[in-house]
Amino acid sequence: MSIVANKDTRLVIMGGPAGVNAARRMAEFCHLMSMPFYVKAFVFPPDAGKNAEIPVGNKILSIPIYRKMAEVSENHPDVNTCLVYIGADRALAAATDALNAPGIKVLSMITEGVPERDSKLLRRLAIEKGKVFNGPSSIGIVSAGQCRLGVVGGSYDNLVLSKLYRPGSMGVITKSGGLLNEIIWMCSQFADGITTAIGIGGDAYPGADFVTFLDMFEKDPDTKAVVLVGEMGGNAEEMAADWLAAKPRRIKVVGVVAGFCQEALPKGMKFGHAGAKEGQKGEGSARHKSDRLRSAGATVPETFGGLGPSIQKVYNDLRAAGKIKPIAEADHEKLPRLPKTIEESIKTGEVMVPPFVKSTICDDRGDEPCYAGYPASELINKGYDIPHVVGLLWLKRLLAPHEAEIIRRIVMLSADHGPCVSGALTTIIGASAGIPLAQAVASGMSMIGPRFGGAVTDAGRYFQMGVERGMPVPEFLAYMKKNVGPVPGIGHRVKSLRNPDKRVKELVGYVKSLGIPTPVLDYALEIEKTTTAKKDTLILNVDGAMGAILVDLGFPIDALNGFFILARTIGLIGHWIDQRRQDARLIRLPAYLANYATEPKRAVPEMEGAPEKLVGAKS
Amino acid sequence: MAKVLEGPGMDLFAKWGIAVPQHAVVTSLEQFDHLAGTNDWLKKSKLVVKAHEAIGSRMKQGLVKIDLDTAGARAATKEMLGRTIGTMVVSQVIVSEMVPHSAEYYVSVKSTREGAEVFLASVGGIEIESQWDKVKKLSVPVGEKPSASDLEKLAKDADFKGDLAGKTAEVAGRLFDCFDNEDGQYIEINPVGLTSDGRLVALDAVTLLDGDARFRHPDWNFSFAAEFGRTYSDDERYIQEVDSKVKGSVKLIQIPGGDTALLPAGGGASVFYADAVIARGGKIANYAEYSGDPPDWAVEALTDKVCSLPGIKNIIVGGAIANFTNVKATFTGIISAFRKAKADGRLKGVRIWVRRGGPYEKEGLEAMRALQQEGFDIHVYDRHTPLTDIVDMALRKN
């Protein structure tokens, strides 16, 4: 058996993320016990109406979140216990609400820093209503094999190691939450484990105290002995001693009190929990409390180090007296294990997950992204530039200085070409219609194709074909005429031999000045000589020049349009910002700019086999 | 417990309708002169000057001067400001009007588990200790107020006669209101003075408030006095500052002359570690604790200060089996600070003792153990070694 928390406990948690986290720990306990999850509801007004998702084993349960306790009482009449994880400024209101709910029998509060007046008011209310109010500052309550209220018990491994999956014979009551696990562990090592363990918190005026729970343990036949861990300050330990001495008790009591160090400290210096505020050697001191407990009949070791052997001695005596039967030890290997997350399993090498994507250019798993293995910050610090990043992410190699310079020039020359071209105009129309940056720029981008900016790839492709096949220029032109049509990268709407495209001149001039081998560019210039002889607008245009040069640099053919896209993105973003800055009006084509070559207006004939409904609706 | 000095204590009394003498808290002579120029009472009344600091036995140390005129009060202010008493420096004095009175009484309200107790006596001043049998008590359950008739009965029991019983009952009632509304823990007026025109005036104030209730008292414009009888050191204040910024908590109190440094987890275990050192005949160099899963950088800051304690021979990195504090993460903070301290030469001849359990205990303890390879004199134990055994080991080998 157990006290306060058991198999019939049904819980509401008041609180937000901390409460949800505690619920997850309680779900781990349920998984260990293969028992249904007993947290039925949360009360947390900011999230009211939502659900908290709690993994229980390998399933996810949705637990409703309410605004008020009354809603919990209405929807979950079986809820009988409340845990309070609300901040100190709202804890009084929340706990009052819960204690007033008829179904609630036990309330435990983890909140720290609750004003003393509030604790006292809650204690009074609980006493008037015949309910248990435990805390504030309570780490929680756990009954082995039955119920866990709060994060007490710690990690899943610790639940198993401390044998919390089955009841033993020892009760535990501590002020310190941090020590509760330690004592549970000691009871599992020096005795046969616990029935129920309770943290009452170290506040000056806790709702429940040692005596509250000693009384309950005395009535629980499975609890044979109780371990108390006290602290200097207050008189809870003295009251426990009085309880023990008042009449013969069935349960044995082992006690230890922290705070002997006070005797050796400079006067006035105190530390520990809020309740630890009494004198040095008199009432409230660790020595006074220990002496009182000892003379009342408790087993009280001289120091904490003697606690384990004391527990063992009390346990052995009870065994010898036949009051405790040995418990067959469970095989820990056979207990349910906590399902691991994929991440944990991958870490320990237990599973192999086929990758969903594969990346060979960029790894972001460290402190910063690495481009083809090179950390971005190191590239910056060593003077590399945007063209090198393009080289690393597109070609997976560090570009030579002249290559980087060519790319830099290409981007600079193609960044924008005014508002009238398809891409820019589309972006401008988008901006004037009020659509966001990404969508407006993407609209402009979607214009890039065979007639606008998209000729770089094809120009590179065919020029390279001509070079690779060793086709003389006339043969190439004949091939193109027969199989493709106009030669991509050749010809311009306005530019001509007499009115050359300055961008092309600049780019070609620079590349030729480098003295590097440029077979594809040379071939394209040969083609230009022939085509301009026929018609002087059939010049090598900027797409053609870029395509030829980039093929010479070794960029993959399919990526060549990327340079235009990259460069023109700068311009399109600029156009969007420009329109926004001007608060440009919506662009609507005036009707006089449209040629309405439609049928004249006429009557719509009746539809054959129209559904009756539609025919009826008409009349 | 949060102690409030006399000045703000008097202001709280006045807020709840209790008569107090004219008073002013002064931090400089310029301020004194300015006030003397604008306040009549500073020129006309007899004055009292007291050091406005949490220093015990002020009378004996010459930090209370009475029956002064303006010039005398100025001289007393000049003399007290800047005086050093132990580690405290007097930075404020309170100058108050000396109220002539014919009798002294006693009234206080004390917090109890069930509510509060009101104490009243028809004697007061320093005699109260020796005449405690004359002090009468009224218990008031939490959430209730004492009735006027209960208070008047208390006053009569305390031997107040005639209309004085009604007046003292009224003062006691107002003091209770002050206690109840201001989240008092202990509030005392000793003495209450009876003036020649029959008024009752609070001549001194002891005010202890519940610091945890500060959130609902926006008008508490005072800071609490140090409870230690000494000021906090720079390192202690630094850790308090870190503590105020983080989830969970880190705490540090330095204790000069000790040679065993404590770096334990949890408010309960840390006191048992201090007990264990003293039970072994050792001397602790500090009290410290980290709890509630504080971030690693906060634990690192605390560790750094612990490593800087002078003359330490052992550091006890103790802790129980944690509920939810991540052992690996908090140890990461401790390890970083240890490395830094070792590089600075602060850990020469210092032995480190570790015992801990809780979430990620295996990883945390392994990381600690790995410090042996870096030349640390470190001894690492897990949950199978009882909590305070590392203290026994550390001090046995000395």
Short mmCIF file of N, CA and C in Angstrom, two decimals, chain B residues 99-166:
data_model
loop_
_atom_site.label_atom_id
_atom_site.label_comp_id
_atom_site.label_asym_id
_atom_site.label_seq_id
_atom_site.Cartn_x
_atom_site.Cartn_y
_atom_site.Cartn_z
N VAL B 99 10.98 62.92 20.94
CA VAL B 99 9.62 63.19 21.42
C VAL B 99 9.59 63.07 22.94
N PRO B 100 9.30 64.16 23.63
CA PRO B 100 9.21 64.07 25.09
C PRO B 100 8.02 63.19 25.47
N HIS B 101 8.24 62.27 26.39
CA HIS B 101 7.14 61.38 26.75
C HIS B 101 7.25 60.99 28.22
N SER B 102 6.08 60.62 28.78
CA SER B 102 6.04 60.36 30.21
C SER B 102 6.00 58.87 30.52
N ALA B 103 5.67 58.03 29.53
CA ALA B 103 5.62 56.58 29.79
C ALA B 103 6.00 55.84 28.51
N GLU B 104 6.48 54.60 28.67
CA GLU B 104 6.86 53.78 27.51
C GLU B 104 6.13 52.44 27.56
N TYR B 105 5.60 52.04 26.42
CA TYR B 105 4.87 50.77 26.32
C TYR B 105 5.49 49.93 25.23
N TYR B 106 4.91 48.70 25.07
CA TYR B 106 5.46 47.75 24.11
C TYR B 106 4.33 47.14 23.30
N VAL B 107 4.51 47.07 21.98
CA VAL B 107 3.54 46.34 21.14
C VAL B 107 4.29 45.69 19.97
N SER B 108 3.91 44.45 19.67
CA SER B 108 4.52 43.78 18.51
C SER B 108 3.54 42.78 17.92
N VAL B 109 3.80 42.39 16.67
CA VAL B 109 3.01 41.34 16.01
C VAL B 109 3.99 40.36 15.39
N LYS B 110 3.75 39.09 15.64
CA LYS B 110 4.68 38.05 15.21
C LYS B 110 3.94 37.01 14.39
N SER B 111 4.56 36.55 13.34
CA SER B 111 3.96 35.52 12.50
C SER B 111 4.03 34.16 13.20
N THR B 112 2.96 33.41 13.13
CA THR B 112 2.97 32.03 13.63
C THR B 112 2.42 31.14 12.53
N ARG B 113 2.49 29.87 12.75
CA ARG B 113 2.03 28.95 11.72
C ARG B 113 0.54 29.13 11.44
N GLU B 114 -0.23 29.40 12.51
CA GLU B 114 -1.68 29.52 12.33
C GLU B 114 -2.10 30.91 11.90
N GLY B 115 -1.23 31.88 12.09
CA GLY B 115 -1.62 33.25 11.74
C GLY B 115 -0.65 34.24 12.35
N ALA B 116 -1.08 34.92 13.43
CA ALA B 116 -0.20 35.91 14.06
C ALA B 116 -0.54 36.02 15.54
N GLU B 117 0.43 36.58 16.27
CA GLU B 117 0.19 36.88 17.67
C GLU B 117 0.50 38.35 17.91
N VAL B 118 -0.44 39.02 18.62
CA VAL B 118 -0.24 40.42 18.97
C VAL B 118 0.21 40.46 20.42
N PHE B 119 1.33 41.16 20.67
CA PHE B 119 1.84 41.28 22.04
C PHE B 119 1.71 42.72 22.49
N LEU B 120 1.29 42.89 23.75
CA LEU B 120 1.09 44.24 24.26
C LEU B 120 1.53 44.28 25.72
N ALA B 121 2.22 45.36 26.11
CA ALA B 121 2.62 45.48 27.52
C ALA B 121 2.60 46.95 27.93
N SER B 122 2.29 47.18 29.19
CA SER B 122 2.26 48.55 29.70
C SER B 122 3.62 48.95 30.25
N VAL B 123 4.61 48.15 29.91
CA VAL B 123 6.00 48.57 30.13
C VAL B 123 6.66 48.55 28.76
N GLY B 124 7.85 49.19 28.65
CA GLY B 124 8.50 49.21 27.35
C GLY B 124 9.95 49.59 27.48
N GLY B 125 10.59 49.80 26.34
CA GLY B 125 12.00 50.16 26.35
C GLY B 125 12.87 48.97 26.70
N ILE B 126 14.06 49.25 27.24
CA ILE B 126 14.98 48.15 27.48
C ILE B 126 14.53 47.24 28.63
N GLU B 127 13.52 47.70 29.41
CA GLU B 127 13.08 46.88 30.54
C GLU B 127 12.25 45.67 30.11
N ILE B 128 11.82 45.65 28.86
CA ILE B 128 10.82 44.65 28.46
C ILE B 128 11.34 43.22 28.65
N GLU B 129 12.63 43.00 28.35
CA GLU B 129 13.19 41.65 28.44
C GLU B 129 12.98 41.08 29.85
N SER B 130 13.26 41.94 30.85
CA SER B 130 13.22 41.45 32.23
C SER B 130 11.79 41.38 32.76
N GLN B 131 10.85 41.96 32.03
CA GLN B 131 9.47 41.94 32.54
C GLN B 131 8.53 41.26 31.56
N TRP B 132 9.01 40.21 30.92
CA TRP B 132 8.22 39.55 29.87
C TRP B 132 6.90 39.02 30.40
N ASP B 133 6.82 38.76 31.72
CA ASP B 133 5.56 38.28 32.29
C ASP B 133 4.46 39.32 32.20
N LYS B 134 4.83 40.58 31.98
CA LYS B 134 3.80 41.63 31.86
C LYS B 134 3.26 41.75 30.43
N VAL B 135 3.90 41.01 29.51
CA VAL B 135 3.47 41.09 28.10
C VAL B 135 2.28 40.16 27.89
N LYS B 136 1.20 40.71 27.34
CA LYS B 136 0.00 39.89 27.11
C LYS B 136 -0.14 39.61 25.60
N LYS B 137 -0.75 38.48 25.30
CA LYS B 137 -0.75 37.97 23.92
C LYS B 137 -2.15 37.73 23.41
N LEU B 138 -2.39 38.01 22.15
CA LEU B 138 -3.67 37.69 21.49
C LEU B 138 -3.35 36.96 20.18
N SER B 139 -3.90 35.77 20.03
CA SER B 139 -3.67 35.02 18.78
C SER B 139 -4.75 35.34 17.76
N VAL B 140 -4.33 35.52 16.50
CA VAL B 140 -5.29 35.85 15.43
C VAL B 140 -5.07 34.85 14.30
N PRO B 141 -6.10 34.08 13.96
CA PRO B 141 -5.93 33.12 12.85
C PRO B 141 -5.70 33.85 11.53
N VAL B 142 -4.93 33.21 10.64
CA VAL B 142 -4.63 33.82 9.34
C VAL B 142 -5.93 34.06 8.58
N GLY B 143 -6.00 35.20 7.93
CA GLY B 143 -7.20 35.54 7.17
C GLY B 143 -8.22 36.32 7.98
N GLU B 144 -7.94 36.49 9.28
CA GLU B 144 -8.87 37.24 10.12
C GLU B 144 -8.20 38.48 10.71
N LYS B 145 -9.04 39.38 11.26
CA LYS B 145 -8.54 40.57 11.94
C LYS B 145 -8.99 40.50 13.40
N PRO B 146 -8.17 41.00 14.31
CA PRO B 146 -8.65 41.02 15.70
C PRO B 146 -9.77 42.04 15.82
N SER B 147 -10.80 41.71 16.59
CA SER B 147 -11.91 42.66 16.76
C SER B 147 -11.51 43.75 17.74
N ALA B 148 -12.20 44.89 17.68
CA ALA B 148 -11.90 46.00 18.58
C ALA B 148 -12.05 45.57 20.02
N SER B 149 -13.06 44.71 20.31
CA SER B 149 -13.29 44.30 21.69
C SER B 149 -12.18 43.35 22.17
N ASP B 150 -11.70 42.47 21.26
CA ASP B 150 -10.58 41.59 21.63
C ASP B 150 -9.34 42.42 21.98
N LEU B 151 -9.10 43.44 21.18
CA LEU B 151 -7.92 44.27 21.40
C LEU B 151 -8.05 45.07 22.69
N GLU B 152 -9.24 45.53 22.94
CA GLU B 152 -9.44 46.30 24.17
C GLU B 152 -9.29 45.40 25.40
N LYS B 153 -9.73 44.16 25.26
CA LYS B 153 -9.57 43.20 26.36
C LYS B 153 -8.08 42.92 26.58
N LEU B 154 -7.35 42.80 25.46
CA LEU B 154 -5.90 42.59 25.54
C LEU B 154 -5.25 43.75 26.28
N ALA B 155 -5.67 44.97 25.94
CA ALA B 155 -5.09 46.15 26.58
C ALA B 155 -5.40 46.18 28.07
N LYS B 156 -6.62 45.79 28.40
CA LYS B 156 -6.98 45.78 29.82
C LYS B 156 -6.21 44.70 30.57
N ASP B 157 -6.06 43.53 29.93
CA ASP B 157 -5.26 42.45 30.53
C ASP B 157 -3.83 42.92 30.78
N ALA B 158 -3.35 43.78 29.86
CA ALA B 158 -1.98 44.27 29.97
C ALA B 158 -1.90 45.46 30.93
N ASP B 159 -2.97 45.67 31.65
CA ASP B 159 -2.98 46.67 32.73
C ASP B 159 -3.05 48.11 32.24
N PHE B 160 -3.63 48.34 31.07
CA PHE B 160 -3.89 49.71 30.64
C PHE B 160 -5.24 50.14 31.22
N LYS B 161 -5.27 51.35 31.75
CA LYS B 161 -6.48 51.80 32.43
C LYS B 161 -7.19 52.91 31.64
N GLY B 162 -8.46 53.03 31.87
CA GLY B 162 -9.25 54.15 31.35
C GLY B 162 -9.17 54.27 29.84
N ASP B 163 -9.09 55.52 29.35
CA ASP B 163 -9.11 55.68 27.89
C ASP B 163 -7.78 55.28 27.26
N LEU B 164 -6.73 55.10 28.08
CA LEU B 164 -5.46 54.61 27.56
C LEU B 164 -5.61 53.20 26.97
N ALA B 165 -6.50 52.40 27.59
CA ALA B 165 -6.74 51.05 27.08
C ALA B 165 -7.27 51.13 25.66
N GLY B 166 -8.20 52.03 25.43
CA GLY B 166 -8.75 52.20 24.08
C GLY B 166 -7.69 52.65 23.10
#
